[in-house]
Short mmCIF file of C-alpha atoms in Angstrom, two decimals:
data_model
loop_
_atom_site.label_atom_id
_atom_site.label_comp_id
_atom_site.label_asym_id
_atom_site.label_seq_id
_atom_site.Cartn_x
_atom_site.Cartn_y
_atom_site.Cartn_z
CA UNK A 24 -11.29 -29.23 -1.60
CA UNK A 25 -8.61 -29.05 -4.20
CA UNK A 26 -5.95 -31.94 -4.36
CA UNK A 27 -3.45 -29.62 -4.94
CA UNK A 28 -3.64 -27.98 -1.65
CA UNK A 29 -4.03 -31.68 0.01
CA UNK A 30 -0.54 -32.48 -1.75
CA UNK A 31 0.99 -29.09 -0.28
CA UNK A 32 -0.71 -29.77 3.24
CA UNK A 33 0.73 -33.09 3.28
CA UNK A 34 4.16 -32.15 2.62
CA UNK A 35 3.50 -29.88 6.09
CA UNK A 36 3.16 -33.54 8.09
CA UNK A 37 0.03 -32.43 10.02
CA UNK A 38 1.06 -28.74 10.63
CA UNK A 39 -1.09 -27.19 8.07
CA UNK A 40 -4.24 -28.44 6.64
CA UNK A 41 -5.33 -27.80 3.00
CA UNK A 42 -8.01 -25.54 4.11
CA UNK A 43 -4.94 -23.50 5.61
CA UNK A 44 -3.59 -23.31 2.25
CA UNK A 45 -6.69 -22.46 0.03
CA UNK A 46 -7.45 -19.58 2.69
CA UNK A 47 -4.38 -18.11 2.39
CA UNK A 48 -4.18 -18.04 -1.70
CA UNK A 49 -7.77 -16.60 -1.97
CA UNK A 50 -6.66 -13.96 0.81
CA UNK A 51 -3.27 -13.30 -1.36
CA UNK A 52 -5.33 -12.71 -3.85
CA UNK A 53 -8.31 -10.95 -2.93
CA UNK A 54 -6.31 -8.55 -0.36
CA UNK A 55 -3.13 -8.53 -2.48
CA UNK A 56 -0.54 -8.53 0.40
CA UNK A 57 -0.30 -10.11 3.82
CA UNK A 58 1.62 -8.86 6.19
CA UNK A 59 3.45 -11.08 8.76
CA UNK A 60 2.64 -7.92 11.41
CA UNK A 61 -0.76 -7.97 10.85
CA UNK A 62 -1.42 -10.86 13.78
CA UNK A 63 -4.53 -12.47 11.60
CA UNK A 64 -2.48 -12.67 8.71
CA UNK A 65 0.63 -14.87 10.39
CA UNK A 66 -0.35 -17.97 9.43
CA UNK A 67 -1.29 -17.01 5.42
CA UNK A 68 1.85 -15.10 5.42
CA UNK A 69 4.13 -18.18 6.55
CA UNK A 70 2.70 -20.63 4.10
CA UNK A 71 3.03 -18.39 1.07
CA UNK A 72 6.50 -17.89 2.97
CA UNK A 73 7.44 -20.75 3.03
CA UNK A 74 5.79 -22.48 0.01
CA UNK A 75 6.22 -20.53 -2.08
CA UNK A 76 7.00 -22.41 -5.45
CA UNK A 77 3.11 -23.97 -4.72
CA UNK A 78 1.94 -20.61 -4.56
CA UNK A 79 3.49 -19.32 -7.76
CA UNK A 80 2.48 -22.91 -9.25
CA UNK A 81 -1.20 -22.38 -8.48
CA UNK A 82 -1.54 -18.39 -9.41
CA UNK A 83 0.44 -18.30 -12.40
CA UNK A 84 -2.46 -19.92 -14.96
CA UNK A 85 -4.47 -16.12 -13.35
CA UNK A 86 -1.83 -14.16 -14.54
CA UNK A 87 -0.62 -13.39 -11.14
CA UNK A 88 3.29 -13.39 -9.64
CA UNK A 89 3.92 -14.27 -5.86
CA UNK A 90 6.40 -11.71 -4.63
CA UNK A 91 8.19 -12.12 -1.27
CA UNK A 92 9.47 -9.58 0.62
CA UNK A 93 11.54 -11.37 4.06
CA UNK A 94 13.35 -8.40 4.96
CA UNK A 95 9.99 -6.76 6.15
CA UNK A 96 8.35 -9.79 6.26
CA UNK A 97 4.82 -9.35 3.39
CA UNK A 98 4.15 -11.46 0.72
CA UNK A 99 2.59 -9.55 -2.57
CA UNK A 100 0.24 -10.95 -5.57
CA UNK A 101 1.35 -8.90 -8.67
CA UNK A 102 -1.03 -8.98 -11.64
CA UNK A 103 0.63 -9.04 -14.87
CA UNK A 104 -1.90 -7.16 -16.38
CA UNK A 105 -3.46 -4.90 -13.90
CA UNK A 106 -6.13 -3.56 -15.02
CA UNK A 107 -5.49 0.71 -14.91
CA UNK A 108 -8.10 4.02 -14.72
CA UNK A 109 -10.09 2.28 -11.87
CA UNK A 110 -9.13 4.51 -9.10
CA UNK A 111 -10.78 7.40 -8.61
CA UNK A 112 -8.58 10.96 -9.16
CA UNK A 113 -8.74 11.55 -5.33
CA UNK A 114 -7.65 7.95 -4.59
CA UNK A 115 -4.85 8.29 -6.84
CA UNK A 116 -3.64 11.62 -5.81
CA UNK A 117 -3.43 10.66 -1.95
CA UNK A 118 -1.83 7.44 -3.04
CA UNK A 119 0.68 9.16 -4.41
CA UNK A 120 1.49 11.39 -1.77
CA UNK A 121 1.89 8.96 0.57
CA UNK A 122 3.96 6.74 -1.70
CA UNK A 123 6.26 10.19 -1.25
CA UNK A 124 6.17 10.49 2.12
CA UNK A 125 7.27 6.78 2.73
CA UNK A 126 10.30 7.39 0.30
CA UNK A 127 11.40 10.73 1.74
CA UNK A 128 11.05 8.92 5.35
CA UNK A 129 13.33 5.60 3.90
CA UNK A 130 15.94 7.60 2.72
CA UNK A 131 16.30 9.20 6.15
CA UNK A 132 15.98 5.80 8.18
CA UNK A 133 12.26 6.65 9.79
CA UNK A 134 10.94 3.11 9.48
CA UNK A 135 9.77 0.78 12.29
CA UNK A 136 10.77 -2.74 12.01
CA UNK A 137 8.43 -4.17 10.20
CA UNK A 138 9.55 -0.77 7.34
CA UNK A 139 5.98 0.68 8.11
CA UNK A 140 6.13 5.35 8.19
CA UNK A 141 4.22 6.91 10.92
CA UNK A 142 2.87 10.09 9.36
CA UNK A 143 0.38 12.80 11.22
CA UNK A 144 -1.97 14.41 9.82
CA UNK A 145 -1.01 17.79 10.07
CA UNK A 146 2.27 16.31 7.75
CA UNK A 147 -0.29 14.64 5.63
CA UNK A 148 -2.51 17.91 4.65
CA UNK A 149 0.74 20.24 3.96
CA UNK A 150 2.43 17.75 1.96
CA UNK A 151 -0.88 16.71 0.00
CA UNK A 152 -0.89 20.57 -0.71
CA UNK A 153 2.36 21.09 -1.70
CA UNK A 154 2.12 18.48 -4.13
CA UNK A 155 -1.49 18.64 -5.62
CA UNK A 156 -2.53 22.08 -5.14
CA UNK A 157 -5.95 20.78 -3.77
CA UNK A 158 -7.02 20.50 -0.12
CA UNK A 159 -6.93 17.18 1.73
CA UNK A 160 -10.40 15.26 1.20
CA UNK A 161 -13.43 15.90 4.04
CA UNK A 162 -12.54 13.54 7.07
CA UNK A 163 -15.81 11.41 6.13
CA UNK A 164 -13.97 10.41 2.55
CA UNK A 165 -10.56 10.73 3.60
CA UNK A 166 -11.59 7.71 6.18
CA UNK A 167 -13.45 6.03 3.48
CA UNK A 168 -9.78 6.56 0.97
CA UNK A 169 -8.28 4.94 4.30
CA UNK A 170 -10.27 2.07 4.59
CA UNK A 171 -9.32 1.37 0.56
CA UNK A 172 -5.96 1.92 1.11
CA UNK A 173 -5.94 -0.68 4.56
CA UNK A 174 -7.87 -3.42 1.61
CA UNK A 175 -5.04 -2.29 -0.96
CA UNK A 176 -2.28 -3.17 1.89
CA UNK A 177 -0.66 0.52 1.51
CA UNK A 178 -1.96 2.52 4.46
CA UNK A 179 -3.97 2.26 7.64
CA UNK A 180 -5.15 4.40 10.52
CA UNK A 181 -2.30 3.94 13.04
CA UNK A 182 -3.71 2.33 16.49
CA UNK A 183 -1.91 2.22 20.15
CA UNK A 184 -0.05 -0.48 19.45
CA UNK A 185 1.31 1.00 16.34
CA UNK A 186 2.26 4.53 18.25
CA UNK A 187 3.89 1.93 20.78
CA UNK A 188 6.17 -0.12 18.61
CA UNK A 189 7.20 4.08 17.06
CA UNK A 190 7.57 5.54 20.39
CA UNK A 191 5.13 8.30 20.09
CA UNK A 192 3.95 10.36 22.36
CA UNK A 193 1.56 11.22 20.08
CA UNK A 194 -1.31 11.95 22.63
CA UNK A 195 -4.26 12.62 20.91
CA UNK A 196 -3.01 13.58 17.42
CA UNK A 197 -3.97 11.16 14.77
CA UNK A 198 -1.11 9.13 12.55
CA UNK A 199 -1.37 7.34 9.17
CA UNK A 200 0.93 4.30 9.30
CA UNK A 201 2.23 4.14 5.49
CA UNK A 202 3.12 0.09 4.72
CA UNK A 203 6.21 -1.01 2.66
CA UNK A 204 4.41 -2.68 -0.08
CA UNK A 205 3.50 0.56 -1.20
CA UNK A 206 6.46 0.81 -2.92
CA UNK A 207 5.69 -2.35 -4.45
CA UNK A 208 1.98 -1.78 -5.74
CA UNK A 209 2.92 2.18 -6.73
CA UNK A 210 6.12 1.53 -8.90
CA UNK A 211 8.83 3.78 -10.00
CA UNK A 212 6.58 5.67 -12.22
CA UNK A 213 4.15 6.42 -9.23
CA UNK A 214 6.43 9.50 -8.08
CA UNK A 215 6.57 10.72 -11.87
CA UNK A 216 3.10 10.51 -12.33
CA UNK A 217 2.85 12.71 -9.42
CA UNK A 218 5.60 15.14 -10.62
CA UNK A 219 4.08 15.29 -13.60
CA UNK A 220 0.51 16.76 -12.26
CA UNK A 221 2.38 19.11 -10.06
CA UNK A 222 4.31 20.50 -13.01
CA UNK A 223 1.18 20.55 -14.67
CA UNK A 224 -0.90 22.29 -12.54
CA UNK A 225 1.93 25.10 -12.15
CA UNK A 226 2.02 25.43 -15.75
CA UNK A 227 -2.02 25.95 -15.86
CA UNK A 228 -1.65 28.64 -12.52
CA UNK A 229 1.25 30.26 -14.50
CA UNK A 230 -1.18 30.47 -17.39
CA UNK A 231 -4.05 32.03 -15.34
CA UNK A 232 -2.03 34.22 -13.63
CA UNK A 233 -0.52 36.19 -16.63
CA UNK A 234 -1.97 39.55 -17.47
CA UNK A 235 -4.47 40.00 -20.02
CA UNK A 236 -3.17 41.77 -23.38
CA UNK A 237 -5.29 43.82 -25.56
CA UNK A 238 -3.06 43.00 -28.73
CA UNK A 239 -4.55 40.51 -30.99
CA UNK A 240 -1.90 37.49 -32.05
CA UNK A 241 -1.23 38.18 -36.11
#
């Protein structure tokens, strides 16, 4: 056990052990981001919360910053120098689109209280359309891109309880609950990246769309 956590425990008087603490940095950093909503993730997401400074303290030598979000309560492990190419292009593109979706529904005040989008499927597949040109991955990998995306803290399969806290009546239909730090681990130049292959891939339809010319360039 390392003294550092003991010293951070002890400062707790008896309310959180060391092993608390040690669980909840190698969670912060193997999952990335811990959500206060997420009910077995309370009690890492209070003691990066609220200690933070030891946090920081013990990640910072890996290259990693401790970002806090209290507004919609999730705490975030930044690398400063992520490693980039290792998502797939499938992972990526979907990523993307949902980083859209949540902006488009923040800007018109459809967040729950914890800032978490409810999105349906039927949304999902027209806007991943729209925007790629492709259609939206077989449901066998677009559950397997889901269950990444739950690891990566960005998206999830909504349950009941999430429908609940939206008031849907969503029956049957299935919903993609889009989390804030999405905003956070896709940056600014997430939605440009995606602009960017859209533009792209209108310029290469454009391209194959023209008529064929018998004239020979000089």
């Amino acid at each position: 056990m390392s003294i550092y956590w003991e010293a951070s425990a002890a400062r707790t008087e008896g309310q959180n052990t060391a092993d608390e603490f040690e669980t909840a940095a190698y969670r912060l950093v193997s999952e990335q981001v811990l959500y206060h909503a997420d009910k077995h993730s309370r009690v890492a997401y209070w003691l990066v919360e609220r200690y933070t400074k030891d946090f920081e303290r013990a990640l910072e030598p890996l290259g990693i910053e401790v970002m806090v979000n209290t507004l919609l309560r999730y705490v975030y492990a930044k690398p400063r120098h992520a490693k980039s190419g290792t998502a797939s292009v499938t992972q990526t593109l979907l990523a993307l689109v949902l980083r859209s979706l949540y902006d488009e529904s923040a800007r018109a005040g459809q967040l729950n209280d914890n800032g978490e989008v409810l999105c349906d499927l039927v949304e999902l597949e027209e806007k991943y359309r729209l925007e790629t040109g492709r259609e939206l991955p077989s449901k066998m990998e677009f559950d397997a891109l889901l269950r990444q995306f739950k690891r990566w803290g960005i998206a999830k399969m909504a349950d009941e309880q999430n429908l609940d806290e939206m008031d849907s009546d969503a029956d049957s239909q299935l919903y993609v609950l889009i989390r804030p730090a999405i905003v956070d681990v896709l940056g600014e130049a997430a939605l440009q990246r995606l602009g960017h292959w859209a533009q792209n891939k209108a310029v290469k339809d454009t391209a194959n769309n023209e008529p064929e010319s018998d004239e020979v360039a000089a």
